[in-house]
XYZ file of C-alpha atoms in Angstrom:
552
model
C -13.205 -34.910 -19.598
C -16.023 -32.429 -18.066
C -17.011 -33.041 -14.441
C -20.698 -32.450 -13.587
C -20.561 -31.326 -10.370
C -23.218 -29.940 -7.964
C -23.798 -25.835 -7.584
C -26.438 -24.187 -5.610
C -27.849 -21.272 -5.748
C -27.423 -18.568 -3.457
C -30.256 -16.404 -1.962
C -30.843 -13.283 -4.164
C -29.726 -11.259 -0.798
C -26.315 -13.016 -0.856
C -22.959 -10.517 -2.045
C -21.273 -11.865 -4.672
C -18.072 -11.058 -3.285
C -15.217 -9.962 -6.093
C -11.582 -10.073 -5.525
C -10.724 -6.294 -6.286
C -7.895 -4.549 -5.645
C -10.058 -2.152 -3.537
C -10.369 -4.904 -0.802
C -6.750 -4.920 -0.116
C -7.035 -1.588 1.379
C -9.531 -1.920 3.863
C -7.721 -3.858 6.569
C -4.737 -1.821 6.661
C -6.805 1.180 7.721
C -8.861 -0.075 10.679
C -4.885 -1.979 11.741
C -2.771 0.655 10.852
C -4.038 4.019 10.436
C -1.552 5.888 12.129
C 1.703 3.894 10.130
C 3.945 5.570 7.837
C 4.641 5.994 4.239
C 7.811 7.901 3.381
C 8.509 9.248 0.190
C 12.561 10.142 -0.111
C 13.101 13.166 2.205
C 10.037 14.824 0.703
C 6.993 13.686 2.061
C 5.487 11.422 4.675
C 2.098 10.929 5.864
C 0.020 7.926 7.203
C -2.096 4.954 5.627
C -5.019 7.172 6.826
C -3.621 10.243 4.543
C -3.635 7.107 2.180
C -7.217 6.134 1.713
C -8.157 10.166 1.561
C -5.731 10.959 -1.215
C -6.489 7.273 -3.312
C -10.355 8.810 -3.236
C -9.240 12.173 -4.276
C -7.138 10.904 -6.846
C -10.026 9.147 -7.986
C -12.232 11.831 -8.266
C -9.387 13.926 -9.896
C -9.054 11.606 -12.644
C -12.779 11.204 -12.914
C -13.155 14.620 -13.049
C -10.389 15.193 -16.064
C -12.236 12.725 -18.147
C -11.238 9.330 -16.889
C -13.877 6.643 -17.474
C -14.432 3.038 -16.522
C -12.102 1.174 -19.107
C -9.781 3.785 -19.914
C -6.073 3.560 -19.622
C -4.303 6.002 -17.498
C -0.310 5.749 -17.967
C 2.281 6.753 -15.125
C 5.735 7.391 -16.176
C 7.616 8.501 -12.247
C 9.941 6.997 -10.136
C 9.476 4.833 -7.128
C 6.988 7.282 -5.010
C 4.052 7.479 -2.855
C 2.496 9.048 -6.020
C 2.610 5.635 -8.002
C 1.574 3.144 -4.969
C -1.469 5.894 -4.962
C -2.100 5.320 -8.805
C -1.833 1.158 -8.166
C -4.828 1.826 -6.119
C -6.697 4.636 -7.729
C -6.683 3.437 -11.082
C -8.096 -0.023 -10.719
C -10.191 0.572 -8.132
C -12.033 3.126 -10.266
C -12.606 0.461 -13.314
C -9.946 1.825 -15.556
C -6.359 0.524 -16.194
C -3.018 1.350 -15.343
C -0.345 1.214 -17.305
C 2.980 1.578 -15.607
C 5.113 2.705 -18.277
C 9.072 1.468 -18.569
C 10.444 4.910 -18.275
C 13.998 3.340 -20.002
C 12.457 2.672 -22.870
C 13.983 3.747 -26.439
C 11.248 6.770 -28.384
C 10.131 4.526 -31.003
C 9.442 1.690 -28.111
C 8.050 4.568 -25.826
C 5.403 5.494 -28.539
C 4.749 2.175 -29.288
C 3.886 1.007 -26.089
C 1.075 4.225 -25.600
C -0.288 3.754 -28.345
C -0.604 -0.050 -28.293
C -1.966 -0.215 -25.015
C -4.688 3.143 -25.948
C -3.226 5.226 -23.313
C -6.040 7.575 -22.242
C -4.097 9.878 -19.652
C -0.758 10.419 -18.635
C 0.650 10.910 -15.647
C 4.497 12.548 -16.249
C 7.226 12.911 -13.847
C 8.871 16.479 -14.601
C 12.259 14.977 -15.444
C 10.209 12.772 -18.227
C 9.035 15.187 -20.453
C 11.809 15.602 -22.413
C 10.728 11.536 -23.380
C 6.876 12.736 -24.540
C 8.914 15.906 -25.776
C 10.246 13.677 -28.505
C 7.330 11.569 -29.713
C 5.076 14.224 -29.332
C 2.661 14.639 -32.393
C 2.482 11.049 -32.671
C -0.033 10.246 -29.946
C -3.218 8.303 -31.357
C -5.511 8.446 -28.297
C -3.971 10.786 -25.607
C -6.141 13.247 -24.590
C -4.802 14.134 -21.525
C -0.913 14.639 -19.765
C -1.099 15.604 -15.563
C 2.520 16.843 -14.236
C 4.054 15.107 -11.167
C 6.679 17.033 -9.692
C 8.013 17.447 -6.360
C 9.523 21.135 -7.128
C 5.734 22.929 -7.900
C 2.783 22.832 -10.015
C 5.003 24.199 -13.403
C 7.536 23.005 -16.113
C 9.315 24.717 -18.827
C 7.749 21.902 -21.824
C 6.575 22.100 -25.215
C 3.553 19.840 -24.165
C 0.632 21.199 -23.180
C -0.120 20.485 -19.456
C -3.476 19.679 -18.651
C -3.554 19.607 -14.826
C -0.293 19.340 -11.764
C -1.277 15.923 -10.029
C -1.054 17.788 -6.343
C -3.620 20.837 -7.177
C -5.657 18.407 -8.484
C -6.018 16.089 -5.351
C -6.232 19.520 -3.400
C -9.382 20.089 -5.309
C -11.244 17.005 -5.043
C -13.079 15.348 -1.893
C -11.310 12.663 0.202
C -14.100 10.377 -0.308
C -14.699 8.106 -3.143
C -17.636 5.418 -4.103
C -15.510 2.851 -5.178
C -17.803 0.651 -7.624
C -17.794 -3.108 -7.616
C -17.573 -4.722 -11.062
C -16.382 -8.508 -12.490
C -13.072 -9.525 -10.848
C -11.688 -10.018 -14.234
C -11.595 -7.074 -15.345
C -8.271 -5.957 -16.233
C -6.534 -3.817 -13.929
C -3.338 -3.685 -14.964
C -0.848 -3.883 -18.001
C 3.135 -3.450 -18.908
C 5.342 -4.388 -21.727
C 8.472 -6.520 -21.805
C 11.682 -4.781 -22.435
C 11.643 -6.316 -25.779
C 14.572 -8.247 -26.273
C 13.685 -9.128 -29.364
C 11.576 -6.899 -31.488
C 8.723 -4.810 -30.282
C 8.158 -4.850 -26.309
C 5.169 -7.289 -25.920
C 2.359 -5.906 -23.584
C 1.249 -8.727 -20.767
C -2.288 -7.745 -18.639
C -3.318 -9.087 -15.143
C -6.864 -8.875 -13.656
C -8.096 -7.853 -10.167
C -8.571 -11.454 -9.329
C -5.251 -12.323 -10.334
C -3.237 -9.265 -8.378
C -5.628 -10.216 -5.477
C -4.676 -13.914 -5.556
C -0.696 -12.983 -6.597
C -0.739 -11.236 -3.480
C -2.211 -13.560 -0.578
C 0.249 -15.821 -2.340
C 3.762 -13.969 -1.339
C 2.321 -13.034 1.563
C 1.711 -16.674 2.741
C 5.255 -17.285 1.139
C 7.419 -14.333 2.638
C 5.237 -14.482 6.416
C 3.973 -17.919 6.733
C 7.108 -20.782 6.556
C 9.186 -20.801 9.201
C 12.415 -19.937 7.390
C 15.452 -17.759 7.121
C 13.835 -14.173 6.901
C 9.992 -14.325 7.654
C 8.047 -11.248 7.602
C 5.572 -9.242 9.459
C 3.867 -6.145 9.784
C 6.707 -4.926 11.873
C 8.707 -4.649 8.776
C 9.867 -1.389 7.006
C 9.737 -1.866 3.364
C 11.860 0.225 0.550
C 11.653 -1.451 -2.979
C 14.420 -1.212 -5.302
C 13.125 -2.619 -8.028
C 11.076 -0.198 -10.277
C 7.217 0.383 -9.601
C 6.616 0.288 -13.381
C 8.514 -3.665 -13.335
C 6.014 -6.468 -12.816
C 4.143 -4.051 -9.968
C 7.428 -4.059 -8.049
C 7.221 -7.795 -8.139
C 3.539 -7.188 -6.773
C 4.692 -6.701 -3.043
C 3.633 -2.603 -2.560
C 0.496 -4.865 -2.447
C 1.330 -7.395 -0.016
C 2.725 -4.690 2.348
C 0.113 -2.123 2.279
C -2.043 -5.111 3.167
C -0.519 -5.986 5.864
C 0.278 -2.388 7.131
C 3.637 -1.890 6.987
C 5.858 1.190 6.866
C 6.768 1.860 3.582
C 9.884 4.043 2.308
C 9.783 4.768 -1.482
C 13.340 6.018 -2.556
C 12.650 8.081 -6.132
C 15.624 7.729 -8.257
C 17.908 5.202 -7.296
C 21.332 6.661 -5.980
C 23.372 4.158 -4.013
C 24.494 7.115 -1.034
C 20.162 7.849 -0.781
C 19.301 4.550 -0.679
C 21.293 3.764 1.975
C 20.865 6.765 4.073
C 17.137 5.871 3.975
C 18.200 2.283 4.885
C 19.493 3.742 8.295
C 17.415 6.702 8.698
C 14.052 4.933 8.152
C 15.501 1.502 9.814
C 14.560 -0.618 6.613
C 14.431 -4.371 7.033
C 13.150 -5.932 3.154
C 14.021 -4.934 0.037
C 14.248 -6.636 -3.673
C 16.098 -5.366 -6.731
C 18.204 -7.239 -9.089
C 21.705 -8.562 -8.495
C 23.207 -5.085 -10.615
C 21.418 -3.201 -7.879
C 22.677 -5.098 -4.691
C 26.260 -4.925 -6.409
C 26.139 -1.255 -6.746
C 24.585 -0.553 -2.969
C 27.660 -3.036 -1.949
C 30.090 -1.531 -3.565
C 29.016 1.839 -3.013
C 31.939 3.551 -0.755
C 29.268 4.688 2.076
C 28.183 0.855 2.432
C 31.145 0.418 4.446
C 29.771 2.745 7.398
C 26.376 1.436 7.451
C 25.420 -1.275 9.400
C 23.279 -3.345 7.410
C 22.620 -6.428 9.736
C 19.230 -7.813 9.194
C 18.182 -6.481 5.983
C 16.147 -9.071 4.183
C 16.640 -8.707 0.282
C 15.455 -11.203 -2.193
C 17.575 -11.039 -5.498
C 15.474 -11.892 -8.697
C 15.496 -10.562 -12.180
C 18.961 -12.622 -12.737
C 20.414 -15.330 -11.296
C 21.729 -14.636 -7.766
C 25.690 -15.189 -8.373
C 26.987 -17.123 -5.195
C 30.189 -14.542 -5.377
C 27.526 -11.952 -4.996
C 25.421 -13.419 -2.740
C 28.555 -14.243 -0.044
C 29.720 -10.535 -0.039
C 26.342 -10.084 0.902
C 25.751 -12.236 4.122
C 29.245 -11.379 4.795
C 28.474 -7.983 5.687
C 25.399 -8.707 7.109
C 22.350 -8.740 4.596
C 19.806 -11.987 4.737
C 20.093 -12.445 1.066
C 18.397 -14.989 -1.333
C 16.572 -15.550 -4.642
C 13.487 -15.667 -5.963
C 12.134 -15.900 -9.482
C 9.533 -15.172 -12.002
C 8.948 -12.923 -14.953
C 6.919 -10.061 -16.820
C 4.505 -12.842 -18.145
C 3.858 -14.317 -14.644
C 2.950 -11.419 -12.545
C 5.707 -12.317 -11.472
C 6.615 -14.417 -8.524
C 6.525 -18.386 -9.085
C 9.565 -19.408 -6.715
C 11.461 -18.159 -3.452
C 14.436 -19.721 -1.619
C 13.131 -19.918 1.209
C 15.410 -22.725 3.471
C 13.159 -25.444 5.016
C 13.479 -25.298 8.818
C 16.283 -28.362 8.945
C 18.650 -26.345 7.081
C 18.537 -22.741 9.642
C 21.214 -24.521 11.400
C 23.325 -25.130 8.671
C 27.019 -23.125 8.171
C 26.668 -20.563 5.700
C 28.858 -22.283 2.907
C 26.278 -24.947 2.786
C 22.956 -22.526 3.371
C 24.827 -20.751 0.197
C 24.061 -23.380 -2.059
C 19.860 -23.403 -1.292
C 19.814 -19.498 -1.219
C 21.010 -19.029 -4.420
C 19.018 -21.571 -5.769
C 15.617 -20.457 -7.993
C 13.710 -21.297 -5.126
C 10.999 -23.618 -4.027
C 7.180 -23.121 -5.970
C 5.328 -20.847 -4.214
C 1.438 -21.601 -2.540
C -0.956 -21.806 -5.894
C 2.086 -22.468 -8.421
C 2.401 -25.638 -9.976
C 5.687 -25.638 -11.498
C 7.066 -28.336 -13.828
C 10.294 -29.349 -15.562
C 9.207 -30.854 -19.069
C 11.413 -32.628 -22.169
C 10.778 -31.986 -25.665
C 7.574 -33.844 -25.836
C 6.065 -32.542 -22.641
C 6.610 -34.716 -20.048
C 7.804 -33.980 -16.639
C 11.253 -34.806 -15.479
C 12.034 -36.391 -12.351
C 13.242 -34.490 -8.817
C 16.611 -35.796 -8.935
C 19.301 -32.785 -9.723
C 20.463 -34.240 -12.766
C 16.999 -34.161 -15.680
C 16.802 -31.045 -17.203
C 14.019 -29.520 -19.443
C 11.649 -26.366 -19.712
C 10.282 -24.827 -17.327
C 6.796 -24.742 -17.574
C 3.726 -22.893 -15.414
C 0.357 -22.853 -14.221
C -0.509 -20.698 -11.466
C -3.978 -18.334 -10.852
C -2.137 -14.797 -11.945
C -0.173 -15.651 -15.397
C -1.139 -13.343 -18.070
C -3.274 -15.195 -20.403
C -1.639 -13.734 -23.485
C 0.071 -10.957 -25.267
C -2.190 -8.334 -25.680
C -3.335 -7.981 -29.059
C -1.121 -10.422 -30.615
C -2.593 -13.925 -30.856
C 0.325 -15.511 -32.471
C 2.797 -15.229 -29.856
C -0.106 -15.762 -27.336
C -0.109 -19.484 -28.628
C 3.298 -19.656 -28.548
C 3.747 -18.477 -24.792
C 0.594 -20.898 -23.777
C 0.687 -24.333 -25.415
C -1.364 -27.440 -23.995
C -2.391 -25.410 -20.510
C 0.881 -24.521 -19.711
C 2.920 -20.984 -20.343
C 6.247 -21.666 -21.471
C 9.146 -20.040 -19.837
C 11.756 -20.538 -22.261
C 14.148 -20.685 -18.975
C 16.014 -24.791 -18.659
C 16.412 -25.554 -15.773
C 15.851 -29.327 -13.115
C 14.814 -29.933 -9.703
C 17.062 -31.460 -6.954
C 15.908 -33.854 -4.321
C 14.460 -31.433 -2.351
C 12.113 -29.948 -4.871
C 14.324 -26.674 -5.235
C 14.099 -25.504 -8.897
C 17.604 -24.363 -10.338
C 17.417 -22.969 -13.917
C 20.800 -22.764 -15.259
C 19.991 -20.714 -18.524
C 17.629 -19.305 -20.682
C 17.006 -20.958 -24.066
C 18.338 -18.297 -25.944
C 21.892 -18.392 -23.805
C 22.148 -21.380 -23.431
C 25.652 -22.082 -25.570
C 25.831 -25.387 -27.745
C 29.737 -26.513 -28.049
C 30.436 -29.519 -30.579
C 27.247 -30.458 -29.777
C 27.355 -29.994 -26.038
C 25.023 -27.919 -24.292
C 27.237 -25.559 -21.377
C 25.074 -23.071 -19.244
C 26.353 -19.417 -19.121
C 24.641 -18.922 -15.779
C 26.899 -21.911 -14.139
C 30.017 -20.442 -15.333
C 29.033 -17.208 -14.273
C 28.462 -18.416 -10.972
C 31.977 -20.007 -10.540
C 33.486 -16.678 -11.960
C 31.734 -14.908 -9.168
C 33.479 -16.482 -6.650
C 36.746 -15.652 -7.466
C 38.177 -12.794 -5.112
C 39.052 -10.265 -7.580
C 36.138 -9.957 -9.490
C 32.681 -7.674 -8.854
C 31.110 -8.713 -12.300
C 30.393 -11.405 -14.809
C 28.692 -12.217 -18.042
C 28.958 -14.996 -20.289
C 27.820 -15.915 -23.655
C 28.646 -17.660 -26.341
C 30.257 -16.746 -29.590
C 31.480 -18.216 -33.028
C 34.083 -21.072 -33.390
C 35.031 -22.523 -36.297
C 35.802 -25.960 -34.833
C 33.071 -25.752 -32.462
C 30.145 -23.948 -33.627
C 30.398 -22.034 -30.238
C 32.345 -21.421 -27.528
C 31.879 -19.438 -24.568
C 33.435 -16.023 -23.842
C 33.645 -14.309 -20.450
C 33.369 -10.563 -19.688
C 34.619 -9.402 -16.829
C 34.846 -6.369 -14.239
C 37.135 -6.773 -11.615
C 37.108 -5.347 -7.932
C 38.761 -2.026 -7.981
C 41.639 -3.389 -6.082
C 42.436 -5.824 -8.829
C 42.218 -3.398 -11.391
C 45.685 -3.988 -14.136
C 46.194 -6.957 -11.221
C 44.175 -9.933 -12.481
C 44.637 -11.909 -15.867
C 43.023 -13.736 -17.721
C 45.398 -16.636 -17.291
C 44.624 -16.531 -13.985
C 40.850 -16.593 -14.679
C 41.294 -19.805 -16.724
C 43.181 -20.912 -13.944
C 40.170 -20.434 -11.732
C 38.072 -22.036 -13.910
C 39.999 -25.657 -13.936
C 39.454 -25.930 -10.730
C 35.926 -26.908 -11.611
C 36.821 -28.651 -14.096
C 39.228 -30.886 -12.076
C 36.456 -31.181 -9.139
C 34.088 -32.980 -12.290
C 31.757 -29.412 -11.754
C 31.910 -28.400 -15.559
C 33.569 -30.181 -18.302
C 36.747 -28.550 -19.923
C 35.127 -27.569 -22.493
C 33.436 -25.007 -20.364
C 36.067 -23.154 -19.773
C 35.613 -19.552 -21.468
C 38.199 -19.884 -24.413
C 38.433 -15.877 -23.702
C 37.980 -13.806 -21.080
C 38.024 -9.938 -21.634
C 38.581 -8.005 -18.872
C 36.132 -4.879 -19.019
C 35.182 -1.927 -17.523
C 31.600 -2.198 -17.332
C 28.929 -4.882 -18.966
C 25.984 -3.609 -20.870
C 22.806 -3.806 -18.800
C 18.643 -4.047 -19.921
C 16.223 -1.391 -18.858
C 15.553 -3.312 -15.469
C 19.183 -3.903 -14.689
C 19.605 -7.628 -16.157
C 22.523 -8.518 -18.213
C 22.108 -7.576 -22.117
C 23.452 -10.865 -23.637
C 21.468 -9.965 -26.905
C 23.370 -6.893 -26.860
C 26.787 -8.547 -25.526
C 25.990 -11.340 -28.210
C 25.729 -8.641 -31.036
C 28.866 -7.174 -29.663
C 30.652 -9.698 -29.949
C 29.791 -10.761 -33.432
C 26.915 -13.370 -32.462
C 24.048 -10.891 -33.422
């Protein structure tokens, strides 16, 4: 039903204020001009350096062609180069396109020319990637080399412009127009699962409103790891993924020293975790494994290092290991379609007190909906399911910041969005305390004899066993059964030849005898493994452990 409601109209003198990205930076420069930004061992240089090289890499690109509307695409690791570009781009009116540097060449070339790449920026140790689709570029008129070793490459490509003479040659100041906060600002493709990657696009109003969000979620609630300008940030999840989960925004914001790590290499990371004194980080659970596992972690102190765990399910295994040697670990969630952040497990303040076995089971949880998120937990025919830790459904969505379709594909537009609400295709319920806990995706999710068994709850239980580092489960083919699940496993490298899989199963009827999973949720094998295949963001490949495994 429409509501009439009443509107006046403001004096012709009055600013229509926008929410653009270009209003984030402001604040940080009158509170923190003189704070750092540190880009591996190669560069550092303050917020005020900042603002002067956003404006010149404005006027570089503007200067190369770049145009109000355009698309300019940046394929480099985690540097001070790309937070510049996540500035610089939108602020100027044109796009950016942070492109999945893991992506296949036929998925590569898709992507640019599907989202009309303009420009693109390259990081040197890319260009054998453009090398091969080269020839095949629709609108590309332009490629700028970044490189930390000089302004030349040995390429086939023709190089247009190196991205540090150009900033040297432009002015340190920039206009920075005002236009509609809708206007798109940014846009990224899934990792495409299932046939081609599908591009998703957020507005400046939405990456403005995505980011007072977090920030009122990570600083705000008294809980077990609030933040504050005093913080040193290092992400370790990519720049090109979901904006780093949006928070390079959040923290330039707020003014914090930030430490961008390049290429991810478990010895570099850490040294920067002790050299630069790094207190928040986020990556995936692959990428918390490795830095835990890495043989240096064991000399590094890593006491007070707040890392929220999202991309997968946070294992509880994983996540004990972790507050065992000291890091403030918990999960959050979202996706590529939702900007992303929708939950965080943040502990409400009764439960700080609480041992850490019992704190264990709210940290790994999906989390609590975040300020502006209205998250629900619907049955086949849409309605919502009750709080109580037993009704399970689809997770459904409705926030400010969800991308309001595929882009360029209507079809699957409708089916992401249906009555008002995006889809998730994650199951999951809600427990008492209004915690969301999805326990599978809709694709995983393994039907046995008519049962439904999650893969994510028995990968949890597998976690926790001492001799093993890794787990995946799907489900396979049964002849009895329809399906059944199987479990992959790497084991600790001191239970290498040592662990069986009898002794897995073993394991696993423990839960079964405490009434956790039914017996028929125990794996009917379990293949001990070297490694388990992985996505281009570090998540589990079950489509690719499915096809493996003959359930393609």
């Amino acid at each position: 039903m429409a509501v009439t409601t009443k509107i006046l109209k403001p004096t012709p003198s009055a600013y229509n204020y926008q929410l653009l990205i270009k209003h984030l930076l402001v604040t940080p420069l009158i509170y923190s001009p003189d704070q750092e930004i540190v880009y591996r061992d190669v560069k550092r240089y303050t917020y005020t350096e900042l603002g002067k090289r956003v404006a010149r890499l404005a006027n570089a690109l503007t200067r190369i062609g770049v145009q109000p509307g355009d698309t300019v695409a940046v394929m480099d690791w985690d540097s001070h180069r790309y937070l510049e570009c996540f500035f610089a781009v939108p602020m100027m009116g044109a796009v950016l396109h942070t492109i999945n540097i893991r992506l296949t060449p036929e998925q590569l070339i898709y992507t640019i020319n599907h989202a009309e790449d303009d420009i693109i920026l390259v990081n040197k140790e890319f260009l054998p990637m453009l090398e091969a689709v080269k020839g095949r570029f629709e609108k590309v008129k332009k490629i700028v080399l970044l490189s930390d070793e000089g302004p030349s490459a040995e390429t086939n490509l023709t190089i247009d412009a190196e991205y540090e003479t150009l900033l040297a040659e432009n002015a340190d100041s920039y206009d920075f127009p005002d236009f509609d906060e809708n206007s798109i600002a940014t846009t990224f493709y899934t990792t495409g699962t299932t046939g081609l990657p599908k591009g998703v696009f957020f507005s400046h109003r939405q990456l403005v409103l995505h980011t007072y969000a977090i920030l009122s979620t990570y600083c705000a609630y008294k809980s077990q790891a609030n933040l504050n300008s005093a913080d040193v940030y290092m992400p370790i999840t990519p720049m090109f993924h979901v904006h780093a989960w949006g928070v390079p925004y959040m923290v330039t914001l707020m003014g914090n020293k930030q430490v961008y790590p390049g290429r991810y290499e478990p010895e570099l990371l850490l040294k920067l975790h002790t050299k630069e004194r790094v207190t928040f980080s986020h990556c995936v659970p692959t990428i918390l494994h490795m830095l835990l596992t890495c043989p240096a972690a064991k000399s590094v102190d890593l006491r007070g290092w707040k890392v929220i765990i999202g991309g997968s399910a946070l294992p509880r295994g994983l996540a004990k290991t972790a507050l065992e040697m000291g890091v403030n670990v918990y999960a959050g969630y979202g996706m590529s379609e939702t900007c992303p952040v929708l939950t965080v497990a943040n502990l409400k303040p009764k439960m700080l007190g609480w041992d850490m076995e019992k704190q264990l089971n709210v940290r790994v949880r999906t989390g609590l909906p975040i300020p502006g998120a209205y998250v629900r937990v619907v049955d086949p025919d849409g309605n919502p399911q009750p709080h109580d830790g037993v009704s399970t459904g689809e997770v459904v969505v409705r926030t400010p910041w969800l991308t309001q379709g595929y882009l360029k594909d209507a079809e699957k537009s409708e089916q992401l969005w249906q009555n008002g609400w995006l889809h998730t295709g994650d199951i999951g319920y809600f427990d008492k305390e209004g915690y969301l806990q999805v326990t599978d995706r809709l694709k995983d999710v393994i039907k046995t004899g008519g049962e439904w068994v999650s893969s994510l709850e028995l990968e949890d239980i597998i976690s926790q066993h001492p001799a093993v580092s890794e787990a995946a489960v799907i489900g396979v083919p049964d002849p009895k059964w329809g399906e059944s699940p199987m479990a992959l496993v790497v084991p600790k490298p001191a239970f290498v030849d040592k662990i069986t899989e009898d002794e897995l199963k073993d394991f696993y009827k423990r839960y079964v005898d405490e009434g956790v999973i039914p017996k028929y949720g125990i794996p009917k094998r379990i293949l001990i493994v070297d490694a388990i295949a992985k996505t281009s963001v570090g998540k589990l490949n079950k489509k690719e452990l499915r096809k493996q495994f003959g359930h393609g």
